[in-house]
Short mmCIF file of C-alpha atoms in Angstrom, two decimals:
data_model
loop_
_atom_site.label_atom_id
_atom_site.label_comp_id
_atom_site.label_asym_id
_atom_site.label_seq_id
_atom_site.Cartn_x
_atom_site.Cartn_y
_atom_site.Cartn_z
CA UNK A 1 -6.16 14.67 -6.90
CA UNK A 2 -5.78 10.79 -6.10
CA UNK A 3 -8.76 10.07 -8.42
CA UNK A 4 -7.14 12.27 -10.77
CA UNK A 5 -4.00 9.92 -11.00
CA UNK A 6 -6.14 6.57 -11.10
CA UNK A 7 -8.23 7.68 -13.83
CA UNK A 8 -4.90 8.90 -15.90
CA UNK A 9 -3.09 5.66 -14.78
CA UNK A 10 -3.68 3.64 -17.99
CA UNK A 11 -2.22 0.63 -19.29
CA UNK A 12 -0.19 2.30 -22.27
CA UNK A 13 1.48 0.31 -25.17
CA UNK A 14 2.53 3.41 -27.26
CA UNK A 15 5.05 5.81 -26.15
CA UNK A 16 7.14 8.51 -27.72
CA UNK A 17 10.59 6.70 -27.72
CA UNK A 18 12.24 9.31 -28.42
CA UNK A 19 11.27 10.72 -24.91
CA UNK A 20 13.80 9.50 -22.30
CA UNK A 21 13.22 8.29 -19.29
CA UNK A 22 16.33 9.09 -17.29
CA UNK A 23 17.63 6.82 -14.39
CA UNK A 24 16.60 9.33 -11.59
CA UNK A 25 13.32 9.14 -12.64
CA UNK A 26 13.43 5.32 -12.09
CA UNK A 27 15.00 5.20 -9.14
CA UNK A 28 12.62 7.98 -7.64
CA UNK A 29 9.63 5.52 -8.94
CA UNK A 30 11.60 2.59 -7.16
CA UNK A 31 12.15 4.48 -3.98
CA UNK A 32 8.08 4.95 -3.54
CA UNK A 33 8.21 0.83 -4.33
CA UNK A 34 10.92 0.34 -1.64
CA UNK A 35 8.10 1.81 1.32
CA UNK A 36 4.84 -0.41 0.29
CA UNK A 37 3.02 -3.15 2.40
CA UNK A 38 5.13 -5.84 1.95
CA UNK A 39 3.88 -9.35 3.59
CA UNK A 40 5.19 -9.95 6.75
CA UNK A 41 7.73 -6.94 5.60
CA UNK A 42 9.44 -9.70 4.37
CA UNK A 43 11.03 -7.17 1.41
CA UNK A 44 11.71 -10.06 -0.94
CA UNK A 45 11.33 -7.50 -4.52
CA UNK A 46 14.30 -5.69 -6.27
CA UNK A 47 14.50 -4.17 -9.35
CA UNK A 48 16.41 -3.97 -12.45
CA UNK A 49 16.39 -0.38 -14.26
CA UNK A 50 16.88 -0.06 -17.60
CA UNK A 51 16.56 3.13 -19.81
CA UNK A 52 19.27 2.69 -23.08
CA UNK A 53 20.13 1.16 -26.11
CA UNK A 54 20.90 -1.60 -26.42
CA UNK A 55 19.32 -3.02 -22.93
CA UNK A 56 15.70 -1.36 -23.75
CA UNK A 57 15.63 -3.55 -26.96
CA UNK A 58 16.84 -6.64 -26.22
CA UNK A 59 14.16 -6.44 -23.12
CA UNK A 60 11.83 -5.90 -25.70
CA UNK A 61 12.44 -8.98 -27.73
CA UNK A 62 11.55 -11.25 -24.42
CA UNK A 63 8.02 -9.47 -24.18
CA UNK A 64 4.66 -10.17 -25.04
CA UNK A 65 1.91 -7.21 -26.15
CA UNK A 66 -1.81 -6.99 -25.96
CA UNK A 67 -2.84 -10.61 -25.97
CA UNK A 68 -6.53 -9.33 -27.09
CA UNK A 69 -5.26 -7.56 -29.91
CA UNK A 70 -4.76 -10.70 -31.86
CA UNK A 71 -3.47 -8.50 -35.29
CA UNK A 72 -0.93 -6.79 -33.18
CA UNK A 73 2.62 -7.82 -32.69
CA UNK A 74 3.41 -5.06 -30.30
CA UNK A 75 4.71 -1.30 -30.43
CA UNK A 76 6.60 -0.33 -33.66
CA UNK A 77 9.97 1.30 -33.49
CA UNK A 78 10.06 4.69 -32.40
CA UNK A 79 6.78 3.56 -30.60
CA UNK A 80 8.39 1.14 -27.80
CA UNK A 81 9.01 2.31 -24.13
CA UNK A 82 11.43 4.70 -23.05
CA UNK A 83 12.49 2.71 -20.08
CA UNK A 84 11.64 -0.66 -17.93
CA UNK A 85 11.54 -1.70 -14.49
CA UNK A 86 12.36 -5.26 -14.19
CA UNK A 87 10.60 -6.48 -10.92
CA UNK A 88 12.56 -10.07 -9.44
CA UNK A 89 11.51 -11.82 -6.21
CA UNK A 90 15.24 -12.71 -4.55
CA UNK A 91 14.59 -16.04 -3.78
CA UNK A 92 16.63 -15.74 -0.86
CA UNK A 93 14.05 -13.58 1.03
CA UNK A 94 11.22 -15.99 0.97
CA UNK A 95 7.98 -13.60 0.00
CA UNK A 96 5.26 -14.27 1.60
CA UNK A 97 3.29 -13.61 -1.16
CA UNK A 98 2.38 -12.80 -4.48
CA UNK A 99 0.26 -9.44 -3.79
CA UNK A 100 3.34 -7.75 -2.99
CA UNK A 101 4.62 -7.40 -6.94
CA UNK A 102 1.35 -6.03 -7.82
CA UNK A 103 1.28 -3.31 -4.36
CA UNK A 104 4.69 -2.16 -6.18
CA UNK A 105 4.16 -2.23 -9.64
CA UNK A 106 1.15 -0.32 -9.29
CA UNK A 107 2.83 2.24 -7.25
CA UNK A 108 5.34 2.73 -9.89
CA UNK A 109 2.95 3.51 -12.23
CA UNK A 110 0.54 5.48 -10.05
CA UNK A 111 3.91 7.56 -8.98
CA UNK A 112 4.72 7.58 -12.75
CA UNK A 113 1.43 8.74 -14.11
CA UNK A 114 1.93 11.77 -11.53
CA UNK A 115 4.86 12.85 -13.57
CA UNK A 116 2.83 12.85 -16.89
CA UNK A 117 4.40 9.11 -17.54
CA UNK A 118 2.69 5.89 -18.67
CA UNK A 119 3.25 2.06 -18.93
CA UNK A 120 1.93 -1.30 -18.70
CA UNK A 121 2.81 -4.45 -16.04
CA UNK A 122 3.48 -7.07 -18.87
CA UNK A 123 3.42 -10.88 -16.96
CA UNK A 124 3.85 -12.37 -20.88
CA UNK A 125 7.59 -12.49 -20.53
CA UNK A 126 10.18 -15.06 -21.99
CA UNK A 127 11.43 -15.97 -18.55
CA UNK A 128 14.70 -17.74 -19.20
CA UNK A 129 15.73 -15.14 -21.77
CA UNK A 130 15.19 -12.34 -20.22
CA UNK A 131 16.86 -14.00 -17.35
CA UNK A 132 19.95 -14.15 -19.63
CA UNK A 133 20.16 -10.62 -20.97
CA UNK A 134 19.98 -9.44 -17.56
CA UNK A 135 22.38 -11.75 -16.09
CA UNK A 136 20.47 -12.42 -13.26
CA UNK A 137 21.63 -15.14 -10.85
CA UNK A 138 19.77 -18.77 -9.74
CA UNK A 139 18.18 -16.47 -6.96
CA UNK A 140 16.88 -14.46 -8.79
CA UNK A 141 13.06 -15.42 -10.47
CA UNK A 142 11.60 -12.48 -12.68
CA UNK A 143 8.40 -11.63 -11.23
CA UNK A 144 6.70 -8.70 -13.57
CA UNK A 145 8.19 -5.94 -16.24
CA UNK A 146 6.44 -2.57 -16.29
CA UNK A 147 7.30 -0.51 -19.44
CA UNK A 148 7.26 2.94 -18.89
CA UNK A 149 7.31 6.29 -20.97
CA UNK A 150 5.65 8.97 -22.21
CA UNK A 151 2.36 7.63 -23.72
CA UNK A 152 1.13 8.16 -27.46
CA UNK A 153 -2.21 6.68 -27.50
CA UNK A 154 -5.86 7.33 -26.42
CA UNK A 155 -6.89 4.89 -23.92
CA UNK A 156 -10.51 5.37 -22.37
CA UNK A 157 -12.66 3.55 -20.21
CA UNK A 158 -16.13 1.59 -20.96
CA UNK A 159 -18.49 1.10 -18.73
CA UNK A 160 -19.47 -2.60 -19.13
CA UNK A 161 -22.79 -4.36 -19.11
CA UNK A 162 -23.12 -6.88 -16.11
CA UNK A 163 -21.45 -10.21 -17.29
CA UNK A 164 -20.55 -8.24 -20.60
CA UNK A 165 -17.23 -8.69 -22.40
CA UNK A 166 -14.16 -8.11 -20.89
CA UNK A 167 -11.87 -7.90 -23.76
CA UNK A 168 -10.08 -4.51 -24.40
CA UNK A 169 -10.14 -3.15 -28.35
CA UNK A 170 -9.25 -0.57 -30.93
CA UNK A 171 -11.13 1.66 -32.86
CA UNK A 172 -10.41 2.58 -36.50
CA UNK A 173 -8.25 5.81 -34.89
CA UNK A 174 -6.45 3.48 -33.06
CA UNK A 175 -8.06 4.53 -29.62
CA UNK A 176 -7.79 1.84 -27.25
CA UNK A 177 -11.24 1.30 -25.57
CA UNK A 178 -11.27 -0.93 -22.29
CA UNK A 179 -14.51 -2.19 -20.65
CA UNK A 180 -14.49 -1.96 -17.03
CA UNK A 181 -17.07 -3.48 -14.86
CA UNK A 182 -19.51 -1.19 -12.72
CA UNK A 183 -19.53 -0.28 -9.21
CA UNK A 184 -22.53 -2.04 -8.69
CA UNK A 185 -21.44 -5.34 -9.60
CA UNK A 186 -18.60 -5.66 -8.01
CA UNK A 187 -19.69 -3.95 -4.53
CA UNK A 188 -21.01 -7.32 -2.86
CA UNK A 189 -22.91 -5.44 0.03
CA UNK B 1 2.08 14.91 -3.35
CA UNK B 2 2.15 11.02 -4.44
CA UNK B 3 5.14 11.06 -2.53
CA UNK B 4 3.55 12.84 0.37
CA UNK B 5 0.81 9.87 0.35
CA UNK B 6 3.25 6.68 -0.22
CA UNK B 7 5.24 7.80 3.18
CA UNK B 8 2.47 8.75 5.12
CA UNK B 9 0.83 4.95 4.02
CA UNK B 10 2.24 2.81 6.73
CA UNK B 11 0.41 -0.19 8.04
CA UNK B 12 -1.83 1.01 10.97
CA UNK B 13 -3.12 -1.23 13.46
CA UNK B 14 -4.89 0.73 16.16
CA UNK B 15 -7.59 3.62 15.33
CA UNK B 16 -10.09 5.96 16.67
CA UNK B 17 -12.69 3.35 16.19
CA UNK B 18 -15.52 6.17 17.46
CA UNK B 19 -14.44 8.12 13.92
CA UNK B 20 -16.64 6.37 11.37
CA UNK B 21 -16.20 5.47 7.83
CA UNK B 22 -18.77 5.81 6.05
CA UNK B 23 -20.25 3.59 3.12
CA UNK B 24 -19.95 6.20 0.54
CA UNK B 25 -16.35 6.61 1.44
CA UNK B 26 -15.47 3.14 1.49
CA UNK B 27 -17.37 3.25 -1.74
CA UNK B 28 -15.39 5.75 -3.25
CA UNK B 29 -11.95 3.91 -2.33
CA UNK B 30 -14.06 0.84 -4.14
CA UNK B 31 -14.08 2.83 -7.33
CA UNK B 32 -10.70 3.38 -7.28
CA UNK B 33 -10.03 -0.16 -7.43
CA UNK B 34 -12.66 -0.38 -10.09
CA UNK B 35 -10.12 1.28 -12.46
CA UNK B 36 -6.54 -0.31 -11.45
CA UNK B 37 -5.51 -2.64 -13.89
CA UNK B 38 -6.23 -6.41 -14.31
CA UNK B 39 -4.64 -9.28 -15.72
CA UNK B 40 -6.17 -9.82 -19.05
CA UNK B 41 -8.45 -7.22 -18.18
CA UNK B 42 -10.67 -10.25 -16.17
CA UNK B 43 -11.47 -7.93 -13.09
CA UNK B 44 -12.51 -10.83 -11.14
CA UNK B 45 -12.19 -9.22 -7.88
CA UNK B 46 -15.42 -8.12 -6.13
CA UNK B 47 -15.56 -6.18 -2.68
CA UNK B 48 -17.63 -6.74 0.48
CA UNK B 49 -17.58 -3.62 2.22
CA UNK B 50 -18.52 -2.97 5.96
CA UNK B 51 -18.38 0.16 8.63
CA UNK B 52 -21.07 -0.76 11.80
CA UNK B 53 -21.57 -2.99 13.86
CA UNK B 54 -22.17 -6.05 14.74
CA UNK B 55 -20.57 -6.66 11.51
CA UNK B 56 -17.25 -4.81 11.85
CA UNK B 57 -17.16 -6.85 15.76
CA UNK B 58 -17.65 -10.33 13.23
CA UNK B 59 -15.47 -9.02 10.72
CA UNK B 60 -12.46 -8.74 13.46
CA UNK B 61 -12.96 -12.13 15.35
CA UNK B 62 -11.70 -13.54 11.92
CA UNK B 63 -8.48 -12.00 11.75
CA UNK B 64 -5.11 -12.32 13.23
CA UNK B 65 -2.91 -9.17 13.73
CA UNK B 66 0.93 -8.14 13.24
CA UNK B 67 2.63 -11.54 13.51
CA UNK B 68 5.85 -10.24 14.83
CA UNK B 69 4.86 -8.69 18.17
CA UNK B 70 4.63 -11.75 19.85
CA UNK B 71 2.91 -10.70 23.17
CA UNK B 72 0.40 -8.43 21.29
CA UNK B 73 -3.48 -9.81 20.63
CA UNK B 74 -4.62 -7.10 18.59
CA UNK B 75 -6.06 -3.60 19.00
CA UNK B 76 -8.46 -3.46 22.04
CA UNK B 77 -11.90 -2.30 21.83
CA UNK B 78 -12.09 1.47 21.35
CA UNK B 79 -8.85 0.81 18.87
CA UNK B 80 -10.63 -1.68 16.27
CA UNK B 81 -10.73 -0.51 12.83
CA UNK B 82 -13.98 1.73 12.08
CA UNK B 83 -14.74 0.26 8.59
CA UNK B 84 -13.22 -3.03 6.38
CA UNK B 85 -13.41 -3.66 2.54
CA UNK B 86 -13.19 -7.15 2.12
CA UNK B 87 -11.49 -8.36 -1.52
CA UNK B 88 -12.72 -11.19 -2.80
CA UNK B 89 -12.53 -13.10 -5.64
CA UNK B 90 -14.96 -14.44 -8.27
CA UNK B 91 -14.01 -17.78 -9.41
CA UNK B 92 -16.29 -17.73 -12.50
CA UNK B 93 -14.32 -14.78 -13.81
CA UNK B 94 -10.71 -16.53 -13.84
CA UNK B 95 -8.22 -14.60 -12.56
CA UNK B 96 -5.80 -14.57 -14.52
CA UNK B 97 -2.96 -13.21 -11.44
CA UNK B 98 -2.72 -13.00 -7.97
CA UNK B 99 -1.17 -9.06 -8.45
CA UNK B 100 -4.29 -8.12 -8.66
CA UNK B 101 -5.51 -8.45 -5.16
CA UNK B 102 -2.18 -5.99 -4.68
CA UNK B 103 -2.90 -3.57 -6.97
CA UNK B 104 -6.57 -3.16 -5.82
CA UNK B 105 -5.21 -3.31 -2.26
CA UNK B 106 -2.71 -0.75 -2.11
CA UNK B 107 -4.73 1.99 -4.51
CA UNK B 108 -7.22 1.87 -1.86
CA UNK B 109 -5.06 2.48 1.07
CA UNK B 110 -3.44 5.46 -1.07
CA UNK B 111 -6.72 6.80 -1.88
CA UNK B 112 -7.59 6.25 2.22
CA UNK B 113 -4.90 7.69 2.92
CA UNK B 114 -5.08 11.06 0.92
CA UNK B 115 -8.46 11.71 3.10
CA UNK B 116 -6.56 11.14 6.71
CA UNK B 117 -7.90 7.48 6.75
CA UNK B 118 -4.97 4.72 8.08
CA UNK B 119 -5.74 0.81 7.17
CA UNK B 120 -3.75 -2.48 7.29
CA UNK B 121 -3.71 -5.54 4.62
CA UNK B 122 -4.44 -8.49 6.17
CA UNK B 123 -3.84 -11.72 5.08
CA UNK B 124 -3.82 -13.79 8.59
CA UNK B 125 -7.69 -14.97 8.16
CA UNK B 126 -9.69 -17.65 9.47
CA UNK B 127 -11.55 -18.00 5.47
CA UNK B 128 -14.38 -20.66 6.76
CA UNK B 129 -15.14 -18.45 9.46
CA UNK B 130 -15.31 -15.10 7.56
CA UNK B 131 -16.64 -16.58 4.59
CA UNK B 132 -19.71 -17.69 6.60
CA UNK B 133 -20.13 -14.42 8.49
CA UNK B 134 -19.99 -12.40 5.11
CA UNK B 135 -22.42 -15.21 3.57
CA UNK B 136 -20.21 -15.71 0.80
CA UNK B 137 -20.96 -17.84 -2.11
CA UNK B 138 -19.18 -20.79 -3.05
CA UNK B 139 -17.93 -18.64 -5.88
CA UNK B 140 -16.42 -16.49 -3.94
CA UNK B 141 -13.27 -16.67 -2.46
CA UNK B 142 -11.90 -14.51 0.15
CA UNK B 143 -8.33 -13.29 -0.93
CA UNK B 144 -7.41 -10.49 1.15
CA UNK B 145 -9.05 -8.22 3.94
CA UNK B 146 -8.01 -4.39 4.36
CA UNK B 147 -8.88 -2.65 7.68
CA UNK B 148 -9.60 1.20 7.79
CA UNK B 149 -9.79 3.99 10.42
CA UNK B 150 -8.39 7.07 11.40
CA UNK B 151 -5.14 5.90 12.80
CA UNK B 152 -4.18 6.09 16.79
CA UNK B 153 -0.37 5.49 16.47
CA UNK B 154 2.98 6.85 15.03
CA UNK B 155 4.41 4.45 12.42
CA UNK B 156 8.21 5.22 11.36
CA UNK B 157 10.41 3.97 8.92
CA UNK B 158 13.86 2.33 9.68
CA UNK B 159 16.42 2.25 7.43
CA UNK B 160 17.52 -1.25 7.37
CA UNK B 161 21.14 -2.39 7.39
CA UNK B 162 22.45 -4.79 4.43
CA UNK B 163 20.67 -8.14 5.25
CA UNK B 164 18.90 -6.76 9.00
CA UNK B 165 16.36 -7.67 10.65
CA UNK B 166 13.04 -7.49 8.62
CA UNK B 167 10.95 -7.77 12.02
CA UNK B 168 9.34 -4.70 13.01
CA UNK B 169 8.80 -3.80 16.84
CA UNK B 170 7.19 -1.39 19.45
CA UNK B 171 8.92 0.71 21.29
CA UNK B 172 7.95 1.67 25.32
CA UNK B 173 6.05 4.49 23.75
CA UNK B 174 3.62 1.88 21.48
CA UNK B 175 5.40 3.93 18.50
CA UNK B 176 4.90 1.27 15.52
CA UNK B 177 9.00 1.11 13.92
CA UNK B 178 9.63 -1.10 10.43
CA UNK B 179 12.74 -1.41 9.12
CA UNK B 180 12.94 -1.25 5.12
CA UNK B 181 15.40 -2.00 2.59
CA UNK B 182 17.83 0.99 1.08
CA UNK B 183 17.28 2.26 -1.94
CA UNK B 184 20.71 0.75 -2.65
CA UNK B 185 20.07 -2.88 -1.58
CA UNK B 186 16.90 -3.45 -4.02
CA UNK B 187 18.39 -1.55 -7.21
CA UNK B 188 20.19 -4.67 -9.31
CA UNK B 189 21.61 -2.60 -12.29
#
């Protein structure tokens, strides 16, 4: 059932707009984000939900796509997400460290891919304007956005060659094909 | 069910260290972590895996335990973790983020989790030490260590008060309590 959910739990870049993500949804997916590890339970993340026009687009515009897919300037409308959680370290907390936004962001997604969702963690943001259209004060640093909704793409895994290439592509159906590395070389005993 | 395994995921610290873990199960959790995602897609993490001894015994003289409970060395012997999977990082792939080490972290103590097994991130380790008892490479860099078992105590969630104490504590009854954040005091919009 868990392996289910990890092999489902894609990085998606395609969604059905249309489909909306409602706020309960998000705030269910932050709740399971609120009781992760957190370093020294220190408890520095929060998160900004967002899942309507305007917001959803003018996150958008601060966002970068795909940096492998060189042709590709990112989702096309009617394609974007559905719905973004904005995850910001409050300075005030001091985090101990940096593994804590990726222990929540990828159970978000994990909890969202239960639900038949999808989504990406995008780091390629536009800090200071994103900052801006969120209104976010000094103590506030953005950390990580993960896009959510439902997905409307292919995504499957490679297995890839020891030392091969790591770079994700897609095909001519626009299936999105992503090399992973094998067990055996990355099991070090 | 996700949400089943995200509240029963606390942070254990003392186990049935006669239960063993076995390599293929600490492989399986390893193939979860195979498939999370990656920064760029560089998957530079690697995994050193261990679940006898002398090696778990070595493993545990490296590491320093719950920082908060002051008067507390560790878990005795007989309540030593049964099993580690120690993430490290290969510096000729270039990691691209330091979520990663999260990511992989937490989707293997949900996947150890769904099969009854308890672990702990650790992050207090003495590196020279550990990296010399592993016989790591120069490339490789030890980022994080996550301890498994089948759990010996009762972990429970507190609900923390606006700005509270973050510090969790042991009762008279060695019942493990951590206080977390409301759901209303890490939602920003």
């Amino acid at each position: 059932m868990f392996n289910d959910i990890v092999k489902a739990n894609r990085s998606y870049r395609r969604f059905f707009e249309q489909e909306v993500v409602t706020r309960e949804t998000l705030l269910t997916l932050v709740d399971y984000a609120r009781l992760v590890p957190s370093g020294a339970n220190k408890q520095a993340l929060k998160y900004y939900i967002a899942c309507e026009q305007p917001l959803n687009g003018e996150i958008f515009a601060t966002l970068g796509w795909a940096g492998y897919l060189k042709e590709w300037q990112g989702p096309i409308a009617g394609e974007r997400p559905a719905a973004y959680i904005v995850i910001v370290q409050d300075k005030d907390y001091k985090m101990v460290t940096s593994f804590d936004a990726g222990i929540s962001a990828q159970t978000i997604l994990l909890g969202a891919t239960e639900i038949g969702l999808g989504g990406c963690m995008i780091g390629n943001i536009q800090h200071a304007k994103l900052q801006a259209v969120l209104n976010l004060g000094e103590n506030l640093e953005i950390v990580l956005v993960i896009a959510l909704g439902k997905p409307k793409e292919t995504v499957v895994i490679e297995e890839m060659e020891s030392n091969g290439d790591i770079k994700y592509w897609r095909d001519e159906d626009q299936v999105h094909h992503v090399p992973k590395r094998q067990l055996k070389d990355i099991v070090l005993s």
